Short mmCIF file of C-alpha atoms in Angstrom, two decimals:
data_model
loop_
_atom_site.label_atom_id
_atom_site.label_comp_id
_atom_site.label_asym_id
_atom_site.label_seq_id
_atom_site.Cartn_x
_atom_site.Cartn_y
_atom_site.Cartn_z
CA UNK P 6 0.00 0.00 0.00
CA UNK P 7 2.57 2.61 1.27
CA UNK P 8 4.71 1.70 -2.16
CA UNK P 9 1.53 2.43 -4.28
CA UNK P 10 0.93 6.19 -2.42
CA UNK P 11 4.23 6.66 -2.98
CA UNK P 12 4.01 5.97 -6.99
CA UNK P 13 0.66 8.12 -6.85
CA UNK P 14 2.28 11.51 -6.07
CA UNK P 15 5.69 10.28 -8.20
CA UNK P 16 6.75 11.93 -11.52
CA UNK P 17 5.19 11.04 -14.80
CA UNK P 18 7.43 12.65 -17.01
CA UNK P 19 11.00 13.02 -17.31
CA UNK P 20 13.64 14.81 -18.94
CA UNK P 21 16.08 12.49 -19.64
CA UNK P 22 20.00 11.98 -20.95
CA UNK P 23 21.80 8.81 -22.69
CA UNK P 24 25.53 9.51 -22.22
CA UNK P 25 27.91 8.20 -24.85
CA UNK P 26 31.46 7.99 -25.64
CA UNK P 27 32.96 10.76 -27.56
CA UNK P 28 32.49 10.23 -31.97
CA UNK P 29 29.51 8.02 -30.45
CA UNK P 30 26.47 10.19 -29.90
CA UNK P 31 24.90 10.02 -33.45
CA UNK P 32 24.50 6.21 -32.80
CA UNK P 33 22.85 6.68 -29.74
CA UNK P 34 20.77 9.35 -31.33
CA UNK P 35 19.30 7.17 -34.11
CA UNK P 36 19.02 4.33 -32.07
CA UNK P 37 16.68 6.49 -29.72
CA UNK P 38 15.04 7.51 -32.59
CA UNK P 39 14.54 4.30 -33.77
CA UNK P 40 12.49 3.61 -30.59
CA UNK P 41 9.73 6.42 -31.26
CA UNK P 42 11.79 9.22 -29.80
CA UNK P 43 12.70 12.74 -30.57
CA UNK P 44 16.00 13.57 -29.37
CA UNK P 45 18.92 16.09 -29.27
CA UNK P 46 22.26 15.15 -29.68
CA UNK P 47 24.75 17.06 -27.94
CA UNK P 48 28.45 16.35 -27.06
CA UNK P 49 29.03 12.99 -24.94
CA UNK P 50 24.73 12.91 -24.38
CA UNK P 51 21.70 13.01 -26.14
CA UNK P 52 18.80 14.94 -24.33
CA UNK P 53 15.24 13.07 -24.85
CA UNK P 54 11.61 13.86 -22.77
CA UNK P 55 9.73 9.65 -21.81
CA UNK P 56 8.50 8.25 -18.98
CA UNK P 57 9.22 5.28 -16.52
CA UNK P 58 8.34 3.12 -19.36
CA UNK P 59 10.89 5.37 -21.25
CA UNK P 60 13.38 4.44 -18.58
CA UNK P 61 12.64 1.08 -18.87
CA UNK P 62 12.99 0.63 -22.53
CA UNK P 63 16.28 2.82 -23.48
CA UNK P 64 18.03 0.93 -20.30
CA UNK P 65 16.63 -2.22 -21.81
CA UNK P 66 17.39 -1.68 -25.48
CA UNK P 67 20.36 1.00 -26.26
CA UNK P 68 23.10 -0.93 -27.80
CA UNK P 69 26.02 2.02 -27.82
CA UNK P 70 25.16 4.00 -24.72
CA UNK P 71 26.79 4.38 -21.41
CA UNK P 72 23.93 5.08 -18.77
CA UNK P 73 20.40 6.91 -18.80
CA UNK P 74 19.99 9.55 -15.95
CA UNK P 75 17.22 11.33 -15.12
CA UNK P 76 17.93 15.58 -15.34
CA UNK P 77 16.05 16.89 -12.13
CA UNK P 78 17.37 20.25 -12.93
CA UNK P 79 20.00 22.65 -14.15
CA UNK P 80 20.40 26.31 -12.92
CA UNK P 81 23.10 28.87 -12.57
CA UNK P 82 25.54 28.00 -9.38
CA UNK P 83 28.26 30.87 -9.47
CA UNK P 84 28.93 30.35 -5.49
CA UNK P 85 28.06 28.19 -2.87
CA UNK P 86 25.28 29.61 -1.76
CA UNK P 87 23.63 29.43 -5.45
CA UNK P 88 24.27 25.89 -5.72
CA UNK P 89 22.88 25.08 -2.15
CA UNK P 90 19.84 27.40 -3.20
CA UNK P 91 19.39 26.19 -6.17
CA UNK P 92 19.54 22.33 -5.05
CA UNK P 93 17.14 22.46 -2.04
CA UNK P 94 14.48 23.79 -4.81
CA UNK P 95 14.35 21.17 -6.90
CA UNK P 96 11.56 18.66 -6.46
CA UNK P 97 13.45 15.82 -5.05
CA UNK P 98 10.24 14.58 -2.99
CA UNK P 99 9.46 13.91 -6.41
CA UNK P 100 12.15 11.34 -6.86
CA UNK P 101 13.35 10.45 -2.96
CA UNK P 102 11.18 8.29 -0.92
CA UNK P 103 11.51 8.22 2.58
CA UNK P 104 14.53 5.86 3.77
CA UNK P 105 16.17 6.13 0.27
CA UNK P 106 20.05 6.18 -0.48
CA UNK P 107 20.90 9.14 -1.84
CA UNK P 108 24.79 9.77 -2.19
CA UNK P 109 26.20 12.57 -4.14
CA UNK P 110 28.37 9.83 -6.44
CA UNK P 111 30.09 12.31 -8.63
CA UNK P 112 30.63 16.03 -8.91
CA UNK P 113 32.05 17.57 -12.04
CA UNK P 114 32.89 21.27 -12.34
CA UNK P 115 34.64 22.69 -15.77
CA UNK P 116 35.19 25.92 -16.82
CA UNK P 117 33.53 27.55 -13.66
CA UNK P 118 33.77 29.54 -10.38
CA UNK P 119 32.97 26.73 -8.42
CA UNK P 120 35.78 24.60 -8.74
CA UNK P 121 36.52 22.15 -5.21
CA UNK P 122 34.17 19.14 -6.25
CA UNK P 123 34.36 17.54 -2.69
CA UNK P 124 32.99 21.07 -1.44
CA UNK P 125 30.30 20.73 -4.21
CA UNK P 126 29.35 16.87 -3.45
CA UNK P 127 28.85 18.06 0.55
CA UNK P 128 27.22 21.64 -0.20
CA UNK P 129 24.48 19.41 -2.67
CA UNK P 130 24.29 16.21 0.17
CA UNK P 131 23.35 18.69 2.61
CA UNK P 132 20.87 20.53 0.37
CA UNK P 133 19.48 17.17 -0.29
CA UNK P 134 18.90 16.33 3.32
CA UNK P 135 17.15 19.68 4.25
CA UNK P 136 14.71 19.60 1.45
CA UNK P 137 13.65 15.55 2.63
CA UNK P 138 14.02 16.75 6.28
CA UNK P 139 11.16 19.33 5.43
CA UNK P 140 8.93 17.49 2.88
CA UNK P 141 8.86 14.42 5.26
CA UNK P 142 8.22 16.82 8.50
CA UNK P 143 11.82 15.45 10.25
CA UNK P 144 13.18 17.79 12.52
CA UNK P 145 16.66 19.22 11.59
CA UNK P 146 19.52 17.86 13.54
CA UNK P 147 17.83 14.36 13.47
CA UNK P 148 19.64 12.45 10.43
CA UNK P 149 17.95 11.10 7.85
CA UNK P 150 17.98 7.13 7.35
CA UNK P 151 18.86 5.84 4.72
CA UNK P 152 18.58 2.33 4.53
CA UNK P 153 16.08 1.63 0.93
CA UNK P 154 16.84 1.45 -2.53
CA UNK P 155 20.03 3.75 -4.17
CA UNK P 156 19.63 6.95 -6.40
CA UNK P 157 22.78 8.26 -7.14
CA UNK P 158 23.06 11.70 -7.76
CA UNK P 159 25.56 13.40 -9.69
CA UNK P 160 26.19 17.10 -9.88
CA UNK P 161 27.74 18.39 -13.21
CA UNK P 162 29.05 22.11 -13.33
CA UNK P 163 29.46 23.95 -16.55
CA UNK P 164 30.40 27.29 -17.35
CA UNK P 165 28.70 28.04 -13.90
CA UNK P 166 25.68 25.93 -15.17
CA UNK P 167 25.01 23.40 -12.58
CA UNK P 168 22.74 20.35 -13.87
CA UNK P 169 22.04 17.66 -11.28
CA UNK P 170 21.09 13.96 -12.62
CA UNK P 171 19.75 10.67 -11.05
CA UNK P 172 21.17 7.55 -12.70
CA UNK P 173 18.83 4.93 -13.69
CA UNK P 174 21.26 2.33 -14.94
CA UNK P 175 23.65 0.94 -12.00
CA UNK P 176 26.33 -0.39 -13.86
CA UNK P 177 27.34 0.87 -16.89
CA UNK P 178 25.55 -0.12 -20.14
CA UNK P 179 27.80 -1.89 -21.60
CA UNK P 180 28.35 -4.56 -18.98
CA UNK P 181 25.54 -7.13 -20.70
CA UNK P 182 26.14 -9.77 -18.37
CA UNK P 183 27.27 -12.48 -20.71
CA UNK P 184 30.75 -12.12 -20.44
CA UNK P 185 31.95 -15.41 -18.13
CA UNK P 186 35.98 -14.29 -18.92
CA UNK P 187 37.60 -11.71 -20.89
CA UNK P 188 41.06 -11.12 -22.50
CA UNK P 189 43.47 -8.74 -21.57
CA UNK P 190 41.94 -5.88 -23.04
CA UNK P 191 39.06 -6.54 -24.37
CA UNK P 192 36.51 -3.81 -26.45
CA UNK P 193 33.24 -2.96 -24.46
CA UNK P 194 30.62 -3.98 -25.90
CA UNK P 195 28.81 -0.93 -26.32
CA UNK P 196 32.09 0.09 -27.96
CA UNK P 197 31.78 -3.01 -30.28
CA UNK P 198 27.89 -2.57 -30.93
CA UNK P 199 28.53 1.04 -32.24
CA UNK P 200 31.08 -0.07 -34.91
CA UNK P 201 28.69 -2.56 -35.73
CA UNK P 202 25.78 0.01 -36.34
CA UNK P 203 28.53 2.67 -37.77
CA UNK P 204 29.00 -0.38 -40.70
CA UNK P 205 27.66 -1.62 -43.49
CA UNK P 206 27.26 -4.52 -42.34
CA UNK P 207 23.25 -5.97 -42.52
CA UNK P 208 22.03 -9.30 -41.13
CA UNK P 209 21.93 -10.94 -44.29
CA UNK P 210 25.69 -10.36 -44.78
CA UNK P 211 28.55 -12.42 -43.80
CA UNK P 212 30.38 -11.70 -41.31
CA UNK P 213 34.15 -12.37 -39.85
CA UNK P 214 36.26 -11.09 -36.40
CA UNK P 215 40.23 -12.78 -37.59
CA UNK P 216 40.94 -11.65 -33.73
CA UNK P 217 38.28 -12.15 -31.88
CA UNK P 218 39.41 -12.61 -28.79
CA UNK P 219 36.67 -13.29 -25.97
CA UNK P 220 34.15 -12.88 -29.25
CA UNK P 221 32.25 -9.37 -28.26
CA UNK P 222 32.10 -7.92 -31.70
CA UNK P 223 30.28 -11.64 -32.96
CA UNK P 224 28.14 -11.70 -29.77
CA UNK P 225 27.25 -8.12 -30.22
CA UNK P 226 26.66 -8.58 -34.04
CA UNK P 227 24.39 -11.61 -33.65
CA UNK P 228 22.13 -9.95 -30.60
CA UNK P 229 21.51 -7.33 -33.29
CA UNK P 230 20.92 -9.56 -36.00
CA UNK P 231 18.34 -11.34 -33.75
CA UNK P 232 16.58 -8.66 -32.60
CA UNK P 233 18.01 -9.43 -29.02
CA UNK P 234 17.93 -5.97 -26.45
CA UNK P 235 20.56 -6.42 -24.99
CA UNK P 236 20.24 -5.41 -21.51
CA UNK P 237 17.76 -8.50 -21.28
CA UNK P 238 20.71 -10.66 -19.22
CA UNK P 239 21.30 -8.05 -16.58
CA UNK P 240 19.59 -5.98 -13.50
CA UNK P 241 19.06 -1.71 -13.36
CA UNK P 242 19.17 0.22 -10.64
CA UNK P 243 15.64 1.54 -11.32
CA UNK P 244 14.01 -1.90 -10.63
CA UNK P 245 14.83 -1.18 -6.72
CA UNK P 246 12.74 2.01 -6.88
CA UNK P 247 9.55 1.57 -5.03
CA UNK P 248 7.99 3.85 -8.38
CA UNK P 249 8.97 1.80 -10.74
CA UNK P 250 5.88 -0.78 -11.54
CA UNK P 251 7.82 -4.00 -11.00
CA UNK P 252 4.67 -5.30 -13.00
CA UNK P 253 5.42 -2.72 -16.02
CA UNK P 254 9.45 -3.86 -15.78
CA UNK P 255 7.89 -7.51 -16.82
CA UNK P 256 5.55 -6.26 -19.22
CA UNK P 257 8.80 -4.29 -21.04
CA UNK P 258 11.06 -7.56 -20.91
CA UNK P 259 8.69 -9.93 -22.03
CA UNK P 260 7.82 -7.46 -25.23
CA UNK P 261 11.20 -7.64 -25.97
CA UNK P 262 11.93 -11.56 -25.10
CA UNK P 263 8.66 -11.84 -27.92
CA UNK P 264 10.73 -9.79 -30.60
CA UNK P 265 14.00 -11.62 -30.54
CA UNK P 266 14.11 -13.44 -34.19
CA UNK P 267 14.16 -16.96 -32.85
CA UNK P 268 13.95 -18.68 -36.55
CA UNK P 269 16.95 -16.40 -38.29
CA UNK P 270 20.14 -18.19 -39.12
CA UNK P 271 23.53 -15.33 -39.43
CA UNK P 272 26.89 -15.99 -40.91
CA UNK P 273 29.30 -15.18 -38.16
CA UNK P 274 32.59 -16.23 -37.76
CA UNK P 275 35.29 -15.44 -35.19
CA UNK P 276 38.80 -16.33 -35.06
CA UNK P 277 41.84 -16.32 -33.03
CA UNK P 278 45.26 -17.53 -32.51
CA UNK P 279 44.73 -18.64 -29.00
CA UNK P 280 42.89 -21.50 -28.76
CA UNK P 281 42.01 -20.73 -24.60
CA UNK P 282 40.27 -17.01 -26.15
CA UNK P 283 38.42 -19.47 -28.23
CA UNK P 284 37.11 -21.46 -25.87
CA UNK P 285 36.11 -18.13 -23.89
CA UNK P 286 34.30 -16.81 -26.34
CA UNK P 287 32.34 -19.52 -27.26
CA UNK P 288 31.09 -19.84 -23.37
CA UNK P 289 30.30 -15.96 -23.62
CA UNK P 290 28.38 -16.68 -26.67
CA UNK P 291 26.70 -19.47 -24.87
CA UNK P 292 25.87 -17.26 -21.92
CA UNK P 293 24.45 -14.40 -24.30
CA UNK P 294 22.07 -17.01 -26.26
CA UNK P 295 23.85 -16.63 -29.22
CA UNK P 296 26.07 -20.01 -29.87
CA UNK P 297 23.98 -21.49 -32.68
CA UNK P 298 24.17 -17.88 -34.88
CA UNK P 299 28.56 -18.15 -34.60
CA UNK P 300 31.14 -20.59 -35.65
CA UNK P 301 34.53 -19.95 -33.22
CA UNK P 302 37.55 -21.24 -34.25
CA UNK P 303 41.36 -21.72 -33.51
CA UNK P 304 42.85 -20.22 -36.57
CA UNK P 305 45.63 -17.61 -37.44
CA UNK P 306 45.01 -14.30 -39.69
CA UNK P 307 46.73 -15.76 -42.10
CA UNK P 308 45.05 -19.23 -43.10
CA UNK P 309 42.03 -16.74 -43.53
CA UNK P 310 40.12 -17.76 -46.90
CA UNK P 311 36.84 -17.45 -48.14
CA UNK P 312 34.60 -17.12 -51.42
CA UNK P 313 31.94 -15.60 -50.27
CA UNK P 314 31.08 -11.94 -51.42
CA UNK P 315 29.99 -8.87 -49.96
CA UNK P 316 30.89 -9.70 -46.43
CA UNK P 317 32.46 -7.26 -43.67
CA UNK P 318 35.64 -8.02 -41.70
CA UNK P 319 35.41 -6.39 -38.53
CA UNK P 320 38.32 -6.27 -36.33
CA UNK P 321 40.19 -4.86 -33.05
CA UNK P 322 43.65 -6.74 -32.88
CA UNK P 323 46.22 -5.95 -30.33
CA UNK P 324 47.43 -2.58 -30.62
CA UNK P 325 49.96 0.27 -28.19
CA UNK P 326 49.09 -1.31 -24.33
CA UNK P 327 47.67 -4.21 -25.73
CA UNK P 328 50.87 -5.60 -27.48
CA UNK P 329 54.35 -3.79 -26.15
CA UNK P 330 56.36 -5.48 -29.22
CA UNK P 331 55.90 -3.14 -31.78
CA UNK P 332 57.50 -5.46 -34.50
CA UNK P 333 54.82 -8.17 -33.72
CA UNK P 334 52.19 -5.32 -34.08
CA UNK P 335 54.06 -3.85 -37.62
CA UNK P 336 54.07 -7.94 -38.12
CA UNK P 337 50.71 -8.50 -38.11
CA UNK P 338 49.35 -5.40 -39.89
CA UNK P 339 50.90 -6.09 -42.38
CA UNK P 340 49.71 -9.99 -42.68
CA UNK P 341 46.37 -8.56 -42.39
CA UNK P 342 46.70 -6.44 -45.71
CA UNK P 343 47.82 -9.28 -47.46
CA UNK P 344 46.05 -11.58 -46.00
CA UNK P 345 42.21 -8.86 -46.46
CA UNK P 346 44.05 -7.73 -50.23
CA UNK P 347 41.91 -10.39 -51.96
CA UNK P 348 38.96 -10.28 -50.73
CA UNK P 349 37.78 -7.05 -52.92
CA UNK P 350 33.92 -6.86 -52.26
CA UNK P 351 34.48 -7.38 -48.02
CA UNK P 352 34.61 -4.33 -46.53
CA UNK P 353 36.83 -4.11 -43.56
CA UNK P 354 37.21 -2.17 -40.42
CA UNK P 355 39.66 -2.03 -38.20
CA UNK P 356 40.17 -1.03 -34.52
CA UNK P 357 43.56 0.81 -33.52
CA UNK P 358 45.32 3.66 -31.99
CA UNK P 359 48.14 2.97 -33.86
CA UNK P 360 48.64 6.36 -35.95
CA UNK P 361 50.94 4.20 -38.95
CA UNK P 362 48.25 1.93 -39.70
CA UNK P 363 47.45 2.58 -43.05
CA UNK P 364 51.80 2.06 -44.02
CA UNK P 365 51.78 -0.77 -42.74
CA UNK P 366 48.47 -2.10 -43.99
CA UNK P 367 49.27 -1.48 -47.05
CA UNK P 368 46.66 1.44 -48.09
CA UNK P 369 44.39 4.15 -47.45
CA UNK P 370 41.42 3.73 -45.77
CA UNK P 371 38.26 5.23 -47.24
CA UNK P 372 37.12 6.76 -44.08
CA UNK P 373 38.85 7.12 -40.58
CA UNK P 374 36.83 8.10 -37.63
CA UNK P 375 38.62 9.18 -34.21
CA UNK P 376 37.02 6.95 -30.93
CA UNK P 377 37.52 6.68 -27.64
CA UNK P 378 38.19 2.78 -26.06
CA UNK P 379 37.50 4.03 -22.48
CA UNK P 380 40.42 6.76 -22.05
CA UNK P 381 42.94 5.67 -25.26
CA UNK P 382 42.21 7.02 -28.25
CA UNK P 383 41.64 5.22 -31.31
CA UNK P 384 40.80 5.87 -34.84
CA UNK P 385 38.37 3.20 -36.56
CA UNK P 386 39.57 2.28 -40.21
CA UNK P 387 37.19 1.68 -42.47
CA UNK P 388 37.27 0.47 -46.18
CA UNK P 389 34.18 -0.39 -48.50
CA UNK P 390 34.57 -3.47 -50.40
CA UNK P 391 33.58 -3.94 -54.51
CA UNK P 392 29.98 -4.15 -54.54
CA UNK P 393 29.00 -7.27 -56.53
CA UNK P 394 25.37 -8.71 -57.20
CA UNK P 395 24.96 -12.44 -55.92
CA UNK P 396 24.17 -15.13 -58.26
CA UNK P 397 21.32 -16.35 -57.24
CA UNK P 398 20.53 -20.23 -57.85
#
């Protein structure tokens, strides 16, 4: 009963972010758009209106973004004062039931007067408190418990512009929840997905990863290729909130569990050097509900051969950190040109940070685009195959 009043006098509508690595917002943009949504991309976010259903569905179904956070406000915060003021008037009744968790997880501040982000996380905790203290009649000096569900807050601080979020997601996006073991440096997944979606590569394509590693990029390709959202295998941090319809969560999940292409068969194959990567990947795949869409296999770059057409090679190999032998790297890039030389009609991309690439490749690529694998910069290489039409039996 007390869960349902306090759902009754909850928000309806939201403002609402998707955060995204930098070079990555676009994606995010058309995949929100893609679900129904108008939306405005911005640097590192894309700003959209939806409700808890809204919530649900971008957590449940955004392939390249980071986290979805809820914007509970933004106003100007030139001094302390400001930002306590301008905190303590938001509507976090709105948002905070009584006994929630509610620690200031992050503070940001760039290009403003307000600098000293510990000062800024306390100044914001404390406006916090007071606002609960007087919505929920508790008498000041008497601490607040806070022993329900979590709502971080985070307090970002531009050009004196402070804008205070909740996040919805927990952990970040791209943790799916099928990976049972990972290689040394393996590409996120939402990182993966977004190549992916950046390429021209369609279901009905072939598809090969030469260095595949713990097999994200084949996992990731054959979730989208079946229709599969891909936060289906994993738990939000809005499904603790006491206003979040545990009964609408289901509804969302099983809609999406109905629209996963059970009957499609995709041409996926990943290979690697390493026959224990191999063996990881194909428990991954296993885990993600993927194994019968990908063939893994012990193989090196080399031995790679095929006569199928219009496929894509897709492919992050071991590059700066990754490898510290930069012979082996120069080694292998250039086994991959000769090695990808023949097959004219696959296009190719290609994962690296390594800024001599193309020399030791072989050739130009058609496009480059400059990424961000967590912190490193990279540049994804990408070159369009031949087009040729099939011959059809």
């Amino acid at each position: 009963m007390l869960a349902f009043i306090l759902r009754g006098r909850m928000k309806i509508k939201f403002k609402l972010i998707a955060t995204a690595a930098a070079g990555l917002e676009a994606v995010v943009g058309r995949e929100i758009r893609n679900l129904g949504l108008e939306c405005q991309v911005e640097n590192g976010r894309v700003r959209f209106d939806g409700t808890v259903e809204t919530i649900i569905e971008t957590n449940l179904w955004l392939r390249a973004a980071d986290r979805i956070k809820i914007v509970v406000g933004s106003f100007s915060a030139k001094t302390f004062e400001e930002l306590f003021q301008g905190i303590f008037a938001l509507d976090w009744e709105n948002y905070l039931p009584l006994g929630a968790k509610f620690p200031i997880a992050k503070a940001k501040c760039v290009k403003s007067k307000l600098h000293n982000e510990p000062s800024v996380q306390a100044i914001s905790k404390k406006a916090v408190v007071k606002k609960l203290q007087k919505h929920y009649a508790r008498p000041e000096g008497v601490p607040l418990i806070e022993n329900g569900a979590e709502f971080k807050i985070e307090v970002s601080i531009l050009k004196d512009v402070a804008t205070v979020l909740i996040d919805t997601t927990g952990f970040s996006l791209f943790k799916r929840g099928y990976r049972t073991e990972k290689g040394g440096a393996p590409i996120k997944e939402n990182m993966a997905a977004a190549i992916l979606l950046l390429s021209n590569w369609y279901p009905d394509k072939p598809l090969i990863d030469p260095t595949c590693g713990s097999g994200t990029f084949c996992i990731e390709a054959a979730m989208i290729g079946m229709n599969m959202a891909p936060g289906l295998h994993r738990h939000f941090a809005f499904e603790e909130w006491n206003w979040v319809d545990s009964d609408l969560v289901g509804r969302v999940r099983a809609r999406a569990l109905g629209q996963i292409k059970q009957d499609i068969q995709l041409d996926i194959l990943g290979a690697d050097i390493d026959a224990r990567m191999v063996e990881i990947a194909k428990r991954n795949a296993e885990e993600a509900g993927v194994s019968e869409q990908i063939v893994f296999k012990q193989m090196r770059l080399q031995d790679l051969h095929t006569d199928k057409i219009n496929g894509v090679i897709v492919s992050n190999p071991p590059y700066g950190e990754r490898l510290l032998d930069d012979d082996a790297v120069t080694k292998l890039y250039q086994e991959m040109g000769q090695t990808f030389e023949p097959l004219k009609t696959w296009s190719k991309f290609i994962l690296t940070s390594d800024e001599a690439f193309e020399a030791k490749f072989g050739s130009q690529a058609d496009k480059k685009r400059k990424l961000y694998n967590g912190t490193l910069k990279v540049d994804l290489y990408q070159y369009f195959g031949q087009r040729v039409k099939r011959q059809i039996d």
